[in-house]
Amino acid sequence: MTAVGDVAVDPSVDGAAPLVGEAARLVEEARSFLGRTPGPTRVARDPVNLPMVHHWSQALGDRNPAYLDPDGSSRGHLVAPPGMLQTWIMDAPRDPSAPSPSDEVMRRLDAAGYTSVVAVNYEHEYVRELLHGELVSVRTYAEDLSQEKQTALGPGYFTTTVYEYLVGAEVVGIGRMRILKFKPPVKADVGERVRPAVGRDNAFFWEGVEARQLRIQKCGGCGVLRHPPAPLCARCGSTEQGYVVAVGRGVVYSHVTHHYPPLPGVETPHTALLVELEEGVRIISELAADADPADVRIGLPVELVFQKVPGGQLLPAFRPVA
Amino acid sequence: MTLSRKAAVVGIGATEFSKDSGRSELQLAAECVLTAVADAGLEPSDVDGLTTFTMETNSEINVARVAGLGDLTFFSKIGYGGGAACATVQQAAMAVATGVADVVVCYRAFNERSGHRFGSGLSRSEPTSEGIAMSWVSTFGLMTPAAWVAMFARRYMHEYGATSEDFGRVSVADRKHAATNPKAWFYGKPITLEEHQASRWIVEPLHLLDCCQETDGGQALVVTTTERARDLAQTPAVIAGAAQGAAKGQESMVSYYRDDIAGLPEMGLVADQLWAQSGIGPEDVQTAVIYDHFTPFVLQQLEEFGFCKRGEAKDFIADGAIELGGRLPVNTHGGQLGEAYLHGMNGIAEAVRQIRRTAVNQVPDVDNVLVTAGTGVPTSGLVLSADH
Amino acid sequence: MTTVGEALPELVLSASVRNIVATALASRDFQDVHHDVASAQQRGSKTIFTNILTSNGYCLRYVTDWTGPEAVVKKAAIRLGVPNYAGDTMTMSGTVDAVESLTEGELVTVAVRGRNSLGDHVTGTVTVLLP
Ligand SMILES: [Zn+2]
């Protein structure tokens, strides 16, 4: 192992990859389906009915008598649970309906490699309550499509689908679903994280990690706290060294996010942190796997967690204070 | 008693700079040593001293044997990677100034691109004090030089408001100079700031174009006394100052535990010594070779040497000050980003050419050139001057 | 009279496998990530998780449990956060965000939040008309 070195990469032979032309073309094609062009109207299989309402109410534990008992409210009749608005027109698994303009947008994003989806916002205006026996239909269209965004889940596009719910020609509700279509990161087997070299001067630290403690060396002579630890105190000369267990709070003093080259046991992008602990010493650690690198900034309060890294090694990590 | 002006660089020699030399590192070393000796107008048998890096794979005795050098009365290796570059010349100067040796050759040769690449990441370390020190970072996936530098760079940006574009201006200047240097790998290939910004992330906040290239090749420098230099083939580049520095709280690339990590105190230590030894100051320097394995540390070095105040390097370089024709042209050969990555040794050769006034990108009326070695590590520096 | 700032009683909802599957099917959402663990994991999730129609439905239920059956739901705008995985528990909380007096009644907007062990699964507002 070398302790010093200089270069990481060679721009002269390893240039930036060009944007993939086909993906860009598909996204542009997707844009041609945007806007309030009336797509095919999808009609509910069944009118609003009590058995499906029962099913819903029981599954969600929603015992609102307005949905279940004609005399349960002053209305004098049953109404459908408003949350079921989209349920009436959901596709049957074996019987998909004709593609809407919004489906066309999704198909092209799928083809461009943005195969995963996560919903971000779900909004409804319930124009009026639905009555039993009413047959709901829906028209959907894609309202917008963002530029490519780098998100914690991967690169992706945000798009909003609008649902116009009708009974006959009357608009009874409007829904908007904003989703992120993203490219899931490919989780290759990254191998095992390098293990620390352990000797007399740092064994207490790594034994502490196994016991889920972050130990900071404390001089037995003058009491100064020190990291990295040392066999002698540079301040008082004492060779008596103890430790304190860190309370596990600190702030980010600096941080980096590693992208290249691939490293054993490191899933990229990988955020390493220089944390200033509440006890006053700094330590290199990493961002907890469940935290979002986009949230990291200098001065961010963080708290200690222990997590297993590829290869099974337990390591201290930090995440933003909730 | 001072070392200043007792010795001079009298010969320079390099192989071609490539991505795959097609020959052994030992052959590269011998070739560049012999080229430098010939450049000085000396014979191989005149050489009685060798200095190099601890990272050099070609030992002094192997180089001496295959290159047919004379008996060696002095040989020495300096540690800490690129931080050793100017220190090899300091060692040589001390040896000839004290009469321990007459002619000392400093050399560095490797197949860093086609062979072992330094940036590929650390592997498991032994429980030596050095291995234990690196474990504090490598265990957490902070394993490459780019990553180690990026951690300092982020803090520097935070404290002084420097931006990635400010780093990019260093890259643009180097590539501009390389574009007119036929020996440079990037000859004829300048870049724009936009290209720098568009290049992919290596380790945020460093882009690809913040990182120097990787090179196969060798570079050697011949040092003898200033007195003898006056009888040799070339205009001597007198060593007016030569210094090393390792400062309080020093670690190798990862000095993250100092009160302030937005500066380079080891380079400040080198700067103070160089100005004191040489009797000149930043205003007396016409051009500088500033170690540029990664762009951010070029800014800190300009501050440590007093070319501008702390945190103000971004303003200093904003309008082309470090480009040819500017107030302080830096890395006129293209630097390690543009010419070649020879662990800083090719930069010393450029300083010698500037003193000889034979550089392809010659700065007018050069009397004094500052050269620095690797940053983030214990380091070294030189002031080379014309012989007046 | 409803007052701004009034807190709704919390509601704890179990995200058992049975509840996730039952609610997905009751809302006619047949996506495999809501009933098939292997498919969910293949798509990068820890396990199956609550579908959106259900999360929205829970928000409406949470508010109408509090108002009683006379309330007419007018609007809901929710934002989805961390997944609500099988095995977790989501606690709903809410406060009255705005009250507007109209001739037909009080228009009450409740800020709702469903939090599980990973963080906020759902946050948003539900607007109801109380005649
Ligand atoms: Zn002490």
PDB file of N, CA, C and O in Angstrom, chain A residues 266-322:
ATOM      1  N   VAL A 266     -17.321  -0.227  -2.050  1.00  0.00           N
ATOM      2  CA  VAL A 266     -17.846   1.139  -2.014  1.00  0.00           C
ATOM      3  C   VAL A 266     -18.893   1.280  -3.114  1.00  0.00           C
ATOM      4  O   VAL A 266     -18.568   1.165  -4.293  1.00  0.00           O
ATOM      5  N   GLU A 267     -20.130   1.510  -2.704  1.00  0.00           N
ATOM      6  CA  GLU A 267     -21.199   1.736  -3.680  1.00  0.00           C
ATOM      7  C   GLU A 267     -21.231   3.221  -4.011  1.00  0.00           C
ATOM      8  O   GLU A 267     -21.318   4.055  -3.114  1.00  0.00           O
ATOM      9  N   THR A 268     -21.146   3.537  -5.305  1.00  0.00           N
ATOM     10  CA  THR A 268     -21.123   4.944  -5.701  1.00  0.00           C
ATOM     11  C   THR A 268     -22.507   5.412  -6.118  1.00  0.00           C
ATOM     12  O   THR A 268     -23.288   4.600  -6.609  1.00  0.00           O
ATOM     13  N   PRO A 269     -22.804   6.706  -5.980  1.00  0.00           N
ATOM     14  CA  PRO A 269     -21.944   7.709  -5.352  1.00  0.00           C
ATOM     15  C   PRO A 269     -21.826   7.480  -3.841  1.00  0.00           C
ATOM     16  O   PRO A 269     -22.811   7.117  -3.202  1.00  0.00           O
ATOM     17  N   HIS A 270     -20.624   7.694  -3.340  1.00  0.00           N
ATOM     18  CA  HIS A 270     -20.332   7.421  -1.923  1.00  0.00           C
ATOM     19  C   HIS A 270     -19.902   8.717  -1.244  1.00  0.00           C
ATOM     20  O   HIS A 270     -18.966   9.369  -1.691  1.00  0.00           O
ATOM     21  N   THR A 271     -20.598   9.076  -0.200  1.00  0.00           N
ATOM     22  CA  THR A 271     -20.286  10.333   0.476  1.00  0.00           C
ATOM     23  C   THR A 271     -19.495  10.072   1.750  1.00  0.00           C
ATOM     24  O   THR A 271     -19.977   9.388   2.659  1.00  0.00           O
ATOM     25  N   ALA A 272     -18.265  10.574   1.768  1.00  0.00           N
ATOM     26  CA  ALA A 272     -17.428  10.508   2.964  1.00  0.00           C
ATOM     27  C   ALA A 272     -17.533  11.849   3.681  1.00  0.00           C
ATOM     28  O   ALA A 272     -17.663  12.899   3.050  1.00  0.00           O
ATOM     29  N   LEU A 273     -17.503  11.793   4.996  1.00  0.00           N
ATOM     30  CA  LEU A 273     -17.701  12.989   5.813  1.00  0.00           C
ATOM     31  C   LEU A 273     -16.502  13.226   6.712  1.00  0.00           C
ATOM     32  O   LEU A 273     -15.904  12.279   7.219  1.00  0.00           O
ATOM     33  N   LEU A 274     -16.182  14.485   6.896  1.00  0.00           N
ATOM     34  CA  LEU A 274     -15.278  14.877   7.973  1.00  0.00           C
ATOM     35  C   LEU A 274     -16.193  15.517   9.018  1.00  0.00           C
ATOM     36  O   LEU A 274     -16.773  16.578   8.779  1.00  0.00           O
ATOM     37  N   VAL A 275     -16.356  14.826  10.140  1.00  0.00           N
ATOM     38  CA  VAL A 275     -17.327  15.259  11.152  1.00  0.00           C
ATOM     39  C   VAL A 275     -16.594  15.859  12.342  1.00  0.00           C
ATOM     40  O   VAL A 275     -15.614  15.283  12.828  1.00  0.00           O
ATOM     41  N   GLU A 276     -17.055  17.013  12.773  1.00  0.00           N
ATOM     42  CA  GLU A 276     -16.535  17.585  14.014  1.00  0.00           C
ATOM     43  C   GLU A 276     -17.488  17.151  15.125  1.00  0.00           C
ATOM     44  O   GLU A 276     -18.659  17.548  15.142  1.00  0.00           O
ATOM     45  N   LEU A 277     -16.983  16.299  15.994  1.00  0.00           N
ATOM     46  CA  LEU A 277     -17.831  15.748  17.060  1.00  0.00           C
ATOM     47  C   LEU A 277     -18.067  16.793  18.140  1.00  0.00           C
ATOM     48  O   LEU A 277     -17.261  17.711  18.329  1.00  0.00           O
ATOM     49  N   GLU A 278     -19.170  16.601  18.850  1.00  0.00           N
ATOM     50  CA  GLU A 278     -19.513  17.500  19.948  1.00  0.00           C
ATOM     51  C   GLU A 278     -18.372  17.579  20.966  1.00  0.00           C
ATOM     52  O   GLU A 278     -18.164  18.607  21.606  1.00  0.00           O
ATOM     53  N   GLU A 279     -17.600  16.481  21.087  1.00  0.00           N
ATOM     54  CA  GLU A 279     -16.482  16.451  22.038  1.00  0.00           C
ATOM     55  C   GLU A 279     -15.310  17.304  21.573  1.00  0.00           C
ATOM     56  O   GLU A 279     -14.353  17.499  22.322  1.00  0.00           O
ATOM     57  N   GLY A 280     -15.348  17.782  20.321  1.00  0.00           N
ATOM     58  CA  GLY A 280     -14.320  18.714  19.870  1.00  0.00           C
ATOM     59  C   GLY A 280     -13.258  18.118  18.962  1.00  0.00           C
ATOM     60  O   GLY A 280     -12.371  18.830  18.510  1.00  0.00           O
ATOM     61  N   VAL A 281     -13.332  16.812  18.681  1.00  0.00           N
ATOM     62  CA  VAL A 281     -12.353  16.238  17.753  1.00  0.00           C
ATOM     63  C   VAL A 281     -13.031  15.968  16.417  1.00  0.00           C
ATOM     64  O   VAL A 281     -14.250  15.863  16.337  1.00  0.00           O
ATOM     65  N   ARG A 282     -12.202  15.886  15.366  1.00  0.00           N
ATOM     66  CA  ARG A 282     -12.727  15.564  14.038  1.00  0.00           C
ATOM     67  C   ARG A 282     -12.428  14.116  13.690  1.00  0.00           C
ATOM     68  O   ARG A 282     -11.395  13.576  14.109  1.00  0.00           O
ATOM     69  N   ILE A 283     -13.303  13.543  12.898  1.00  0.00           N
ATOM     70  CA  ILE A 283     -13.114  12.154  12.491  1.00  0.00           C
ATOM     71  C   ILE A 283     -13.669  11.975  11.073  1.00  0.00           C
ATOM     72  O   ILE A 283     -14.670  12.597  10.709  1.00  0.00           O
ATOM     73  N   ILE A 284     -12.976  11.163  10.292  1.00  0.00           N
ATOM     74  CA  ILE A 284     -13.511  10.805   8.976  1.00  0.00           C
ATOM     75  C   ILE A 284     -14.499   9.658   9.157  1.00  0.00           C
ATOM     76  O   ILE A 284     -14.237   8.703   9.885  1.00  0.00           O
ATOM     77  N   SER A 285     -15.644   9.789   8.537  1.00  0.00           N
ATOM     78  CA  SER A 285     -16.646   8.734   8.564  1.00  0.00           C
ATOM     79  C   SER A 285     -17.393   8.797   7.232  1.00  0.00           C
ATOM     80  O   SER A 285     -16.870   9.364   6.269  1.00  0.00           O
ATOM     81  N   GLU A 286     -18.557   8.207   7.179  1.00  0.00           N
ATOM     82  CA  GLU A 286     -19.312   8.253   5.941  1.00  0.00           C
ATOM     83  C   GLU A 286     -20.784   8.489   6.213  1.00  0.00           C
ATOM     84  O   GLU A 286     -21.242   8.344   7.348  1.00  0.00           O
ATOM     85  N   LEU A 287     -21.488   8.839   5.146  1.00  0.00           N
ATOM     86  CA  LEU A 287     -22.919   9.110   5.275  1.00  0.00           C
ATOM     87  C   LEU A 287     -23.667   7.780   5.398  1.00  0.00           C
ATOM     88  O   LEU A 287     -23.382   6.836   4.658  1.00  0.00           O
ATOM     89  N   ALA A 288     -24.621   7.724   6.324  1.00  0.00           N
ATOM     90  CA  ALA A 288     -25.421   6.516   6.490  1.00  0.00           C
ATOM     91  C   ALA A 288     -26.104   6.164   5.171  1.00  0.00           C
ATOM     92  O   ALA A 288     -26.512   7.049   4.416  1.00  0.00           O
ATOM     93  N   ALA A 289     -26.220   4.877   4.916  1.00  0.00           N
ATOM     94  CA  ALA A 289     -26.728   4.419   3.612  1.00  0.00           C
ATOM     95  C   ALA A 289     -28.150   4.903   3.346  1.00  0.00           C
ATOM     96  O   ALA A 289     -28.541   5.075   2.201  1.00  0.00           O
ATOM     97  N   ASP A 290     -28.927   5.156   4.396  1.00  0.00           N
ATOM     98  CA  ASP A 290     -30.322   5.572   4.172  1.00  0.00           C
ATOM     99  C   ASP A 290     -30.464   7.092   4.074  1.00  0.00           C
ATOM    100  O   ASP A 290     -31.575   7.596   3.938  1.00  0.00           O
ATOM    101  N   ALA A 291     -29.365   7.811   4.124  1.00  0.00           N
ATOM    102  CA  ALA A 291     -29.456   9.275   4.029  1.00  0.00           C
ATOM    103  C   ALA A 291     -29.204   9.721   2.593  1.00  0.00           C
ATOM    104  O   ALA A 291     -28.652   8.977   1.791  1.00  0.00           O
ATOM    105  N   ASP A 292     -29.626  10.937   2.306  1.00  0.00           N
ATOM    106  CA  ASP A 292     -29.541  11.455   0.945  1.00  0.00           C
ATOM    107  C   ASP A 292     -28.317  12.376   0.810  1.00  0.00           C
ATOM    108  O   ASP A 292     -28.241  13.397   1.497  1.00  0.00           O
ATOM    109  N   PRO A 293     -27.377  12.025  -0.076  1.00  0.00           N
ATOM    110  CA  PRO A 293     -26.188  12.872  -0.236  1.00  0.00           C
ATOM    111  C   PRO A 293     -26.542  14.328  -0.547  1.00  0.00           C
ATOM    112  O   PRO A 293     -25.803  15.242  -0.185  1.00  0.00           O
ATOM    113  N   ALA A 294     -27.693  14.535  -1.181  1.00  0.00           N
ATOM    114  CA  ALA A 294     -28.079  15.903  -1.558  1.00  0.00           C
ATOM    115  C   ALA A 294     -28.356  16.767  -0.328  1.00  0.00           C
ATOM    116  O   ALA A 294     -28.337  17.991  -0.411  1.00  0.00           O
ATOM    117  N   ASP A 295     -28.609  16.139   0.808  1.00  0.00           N
ATOM    118  CA  ASP A 295     -28.889  16.912   2.024  1.00  0.00           C
ATOM    119  C   ASP A 295     -27.620  17.364   2.743  1.00  0.00           C
ATOM    120  O   ASP A 295     -27.688  18.141   3.686  1.00  0.00           O
ATOM    121  N   VAL A 296     -26.474  16.819   2.328  1.00  0.00           N
ATOM    122  CA  VAL A 296     -25.243  17.079   3.081  1.00  0.00           C
ATOM    123  C   VAL A 296     -24.670  18.441   2.725  1.00  0.00           C
ATOM    124  O   VAL A 296     -24.588  18.796   1.556  1.00  0.00           O
ATOM    125  N   ARG A 297     -24.327  19.207   3.753  1.00  0.00           N
ATOM    126  CA  ARG A 297     -23.653  20.477   3.565  1.00  0.00           C
ATOM    127  C   ARG A 297     -22.792  20.731   4.799  1.00  0.00           C
ATOM    128  O   ARG A 297     -23.015  20.114   5.850  1.00  0.00           O
ATOM    129  N   ILE A 298     -21.822  21.604   4.655  1.00  0.00           N
ATOM    130  CA  ILE A 298     -20.982  21.947   5.796  1.00  0.00           C
ATOM    131  C   ILE A 298     -21.847  22.611   6.865  1.00  0.00           C
ATOM    132  O   ILE A 298     -22.664  23.473   6.549  1.00  0.00           O
ATOM    133  N   GLY A 299     -21.677  22.177   8.108  1.00  0.00           N
ATOM    134  CA  GLY A 299     -22.463  22.724   9.210  1.00  0.00           C
ATOM    135  C   GLY A 299     -23.701  21.910   9.550  1.00  0.00           C
ATOM    136  O   GLY A 299     -24.374  22.189  10.543  1.00  0.00           O
ATOM    137  N   LEU A 300     -23.998  20.905   8.733  1.00  0.00           N
ATOM    138  CA  LEU A 300     -25.193  20.089   8.974  1.00  0.00           C
ATOM    139  C   LEU A 300     -25.033  19.285  10.270  1.00  0.00           C
ATOM    140  O   LEU A 300     -24.056  18.569  10.431  1.00  0.00           O
ATOM    141  N   PRO A 301     -26.002  19.401  11.199  1.00  0.00           N
ATOM    142  CA  PRO A 301     -25.938  18.553  12.400  1.00  0.00           C
ATOM    143  C   PRO A 301     -26.177  17.093  12.018  1.00  0.00           C
ATOM    144  O   PRO A 301     -27.107  16.788  11.269  1.00  0.00           O
ATOM    145  N   VAL A 302     -25.335  16.220  12.533  1.00  0.00           N
ATOM    146  CA  VAL A 302     -25.455  14.797  12.198  1.00  0.00           C
ATOM    147  C   VAL A 302     -25.383  13.975  13.478  1.00  0.00           C
ATOM    148  O   VAL A 302     -24.894  14.435  14.504  1.00  0.00           O
ATOM    149  N   GLU A 303     -25.917  12.749  13.361  1.00  0.00           N
ATOM    150  CA  GLU A 303     -25.886  11.845  14.516  1.00  0.00           C
ATOM    151  C   GLU A 303     -25.313  10.506  14.091  1.00  0.00           C
ATOM    152  O   GLU A 303     -25.432  10.092  12.940  1.00  0.00           O
ATOM    153  N   LEU A 304     -24.719   9.839  15.057  1.00  0.00           N
ATOM    154  CA  LEU A 304     -24.004   8.588  14.829  1.00  0.00           C
ATOM    155  C   LEU A 304     -24.965   7.418  14.648  1.00  0.00           C
ATOM    156  O   LEU A 304     -25.950   7.301  15.377  1.00  0.00           O
ATOM    157  N   VAL A 305     -24.677   6.574  13.674  1.00  0.00           N
ATOM    158  CA  VAL A 305     -25.348   5.281  13.566  1.00  0.00           C
ATOM    159  C   VAL A 305     -24.251   4.254  13.288  1.00  0.00           C
ATOM    160  O   VAL A 305     -23.135   4.618  12.925  1.00  0.00           O
ATOM    161  N   PHE A 306     -24.554   2.993  13.473  1.00  0.00           N
ATOM    162  CA  PHE A 306     -23.628   1.948  13.059  1.00  0.00           C
ATOM    163  C   PHE A 306     -24.294   1.178  11.940  1.00  0.00           C
ATOM    164  O   PHE A 306     -25.482   0.886  11.993  1.00  0.00           O
ATOM    165  N   GLN A 307     -23.538   0.873  10.894  1.00  0.00           N
ATOM    166  CA  GLN A 307     -24.129   0.163   9.761  1.00  0.00           C
ATOM    167  C   GLN A 307     -23.109  -0.800   9.178  1.00  0.00           C
ATOM    168  O   GLN A 307     -21.902  -0.617   9.307  1.00  0.00           O
ATOM    169  N   LYS A 308     -23.655  -1.837   8.535  1.00  0.00           N
ATOM    170  CA  LYS A 308     -22.765  -2.792   7.869  1.00  0.00           C
ATOM    171  C   LYS A 308     -22.497  -2.311   6.451  1.00  0.00           C
ATOM    172  O   LYS A 308     -23.412  -1.895   5.751  1.00  0.00           O
ATOM    173  N   VAL A 309     -21.249  -2.390   6.041  1.00  0.00           N
ATOM    174  CA  VAL A 309     -20.871  -1.994   4.683  1.00  0.00           C
ATOM    175  C   VAL A 309     -20.609  -3.265   3.891  1.00  0.00           C
ATOM    176  O   VAL A 309     -20.502  -4.347   4.476  1.00  0.00           O
ATOM    177  N   PRO A 310     -20.528  -3.156   2.546  1.00  0.00           N
ATOM    178  CA  PRO A 310     -20.315  -4.356   1.737  1.00  0.00           C
ATOM    179  C   PRO A 310     -19.122  -5.173   2.265  1.00  0.00           C
ATOM    180  O   PRO A 310     -18.049  -4.627   2.506  1.00  0.00           O
ATOM    181  N   GLY A 311     -19.353  -6.459   2.441  1.00  0.00           N
ATOM    182  CA  GLY A 311     -18.348  -7.313   3.059  1.00  0.00           C
ATOM    183  C   GLY A 311     -18.704  -7.644   4.493  1.00  0.00           C
ATOM    184  O   GLY A 311     -18.112  -8.519   5.107  1.00  0.00           O
ATOM    185  N   GLY A 312     -19.699  -6.897   5.045  1.00  0.00           N
ATOM    186  CA  GLY A 312     -20.219  -7.251   6.365  1.00  0.00           C
ATOM    187  C   GLY A 312     -19.584  -6.517   7.530  1.00  0.00           C
ATOM    188  O   GLY A 312     -19.987  -6.699   8.676  1.00  0.00           O
ATOM    189  N   GLN A 313     -18.587  -5.678   7.235  1.00  0.00           N
ATOM    190  CA  GLN A 313     -17.920  -4.951   8.315  1.00  0.00           C
ATOM    191  C   GLN A 313     -18.857  -3.906   8.930  1.00  0.00           C
ATOM    192  O   GLN A 313     -19.533  -3.176   8.208  1.00  0.00           O
ATOM    193  N   LEU A 314     -18.884  -3.847  10.255  1.00  0.00           N
ATOM    194  CA  LEU A 314     -19.681  -2.838  10.952  1.00  0.00           C
ATOM    195  C   LEU A 314     -18.850  -1.565  11.086  1.00  0.00           C
ATOM    196  O   LEU A 314     -17.704  -1.621  11.523  1.00  0.00           O
ATOM    197  N   LEU A 315     -19.433  -0.431  10.692  1.00  0.00           N
ATOM    198  CA  LEU A 315     -18.695   0.828  10.758  1.00  0.00           C
ATOM    199  C   LEU A 315     -19.581   1.935  11.321  1.00  0.00           C
ATOM    200  O   LEU A 315     -20.798   1.939  11.121  1.00  0.00           O
ATOM    201  N   PRO A 316     -18.968   2.899  12.001  1.00  0.00           N
ATOM    202  CA  PRO A 316     -19.730   4.086  12.385  1.00  0.00           C
ATOM    203  C   PRO A 316     -20.015   4.943  11.155  1.00  0.00           C
ATOM    204  O   PRO A 316     -19.165   5.069  10.275  1.00  0.00           O
ATOM    205  N   ALA A 317     -21.216   5.490  11.101  1.00  0.00           N
ATOM    206  CA  ALA A 317     -21.594   6.391  10.010  1.00  0.00           C
ATOM    207  C   ALA A 317     -22.453   7.493  10.632  1.00  0.00           C
ATOM    208  O   ALA A 317     -22.808   7.414  11.810  1.00  0.00           O
ATOM    209  N   PHE A 318     -22.744   8.491   9.825  1.00  0.00           N
ATOM    210  CA  PHE A 318     -23.536   9.600  10.360  1.00  0.00           C
ATOM    211  C   PHE A 318     -24.687   9.917   9.422  1.00  0.00           C
ATOM    212  O   PHE A 318     -24.570   9.769   8.210  1.00  0.00           O
ATOM    213  N   ARG A 319     -25.787  10.372  10.017  1.00  0.00           N
ATOM    214  CA  ARG A 319     -26.900  10.828   9.188  1.00  0.00           C
ATOM    215  C   ARG A 319     -27.427  12.141   9.753  1.00  0.00           C
ATOM    216  O   ARG A 319     -27.212  12.446  10.939  1.00  0.00           O
ATOM    217  N   PRO A 320     -28.129  12.908   8.903  1.00  0.00           N
ATOM    218  CA  PRO A 320     -28.663  14.183   9.379  1.00  0.00           C
ATOM    219  C   PRO A 320     -29.539  13.961  10.602  1.00  0.00           C
ATOM    220  O   PRO A 320     -30.274  12.978  10.671  1.00  0.00           O
ATOM    221  N   VAL A 321     -29.451  14.870  11.572  1.00  0.00           N
ATOM    222  CA  VAL A 321     -30.299  14.782  12.756  1.00  0.00           C
ATOM    223  C   VAL A 321     -31.744  14.981  12.321  1.00  0.00           C
ATOM    224  O   VAL A 321     -32.054  15.926  11.593  1.00  0.00           O
ATOM    225  N   ALA A 322     -32.617  14.065  12.747  1.00  0.00           N
ATOM    226  CA  ALA A 322     -34.035  14.120  12.320  1.00  0.00           C
ATOM    227  C   ALA A 322     -34.708  15.360  12.895  1.00  0.00           C
ATOM    228  O   ALA A 322     -34.407  15.801  13.987  1.00  0.00           O
TER     229      ALA A 322
END
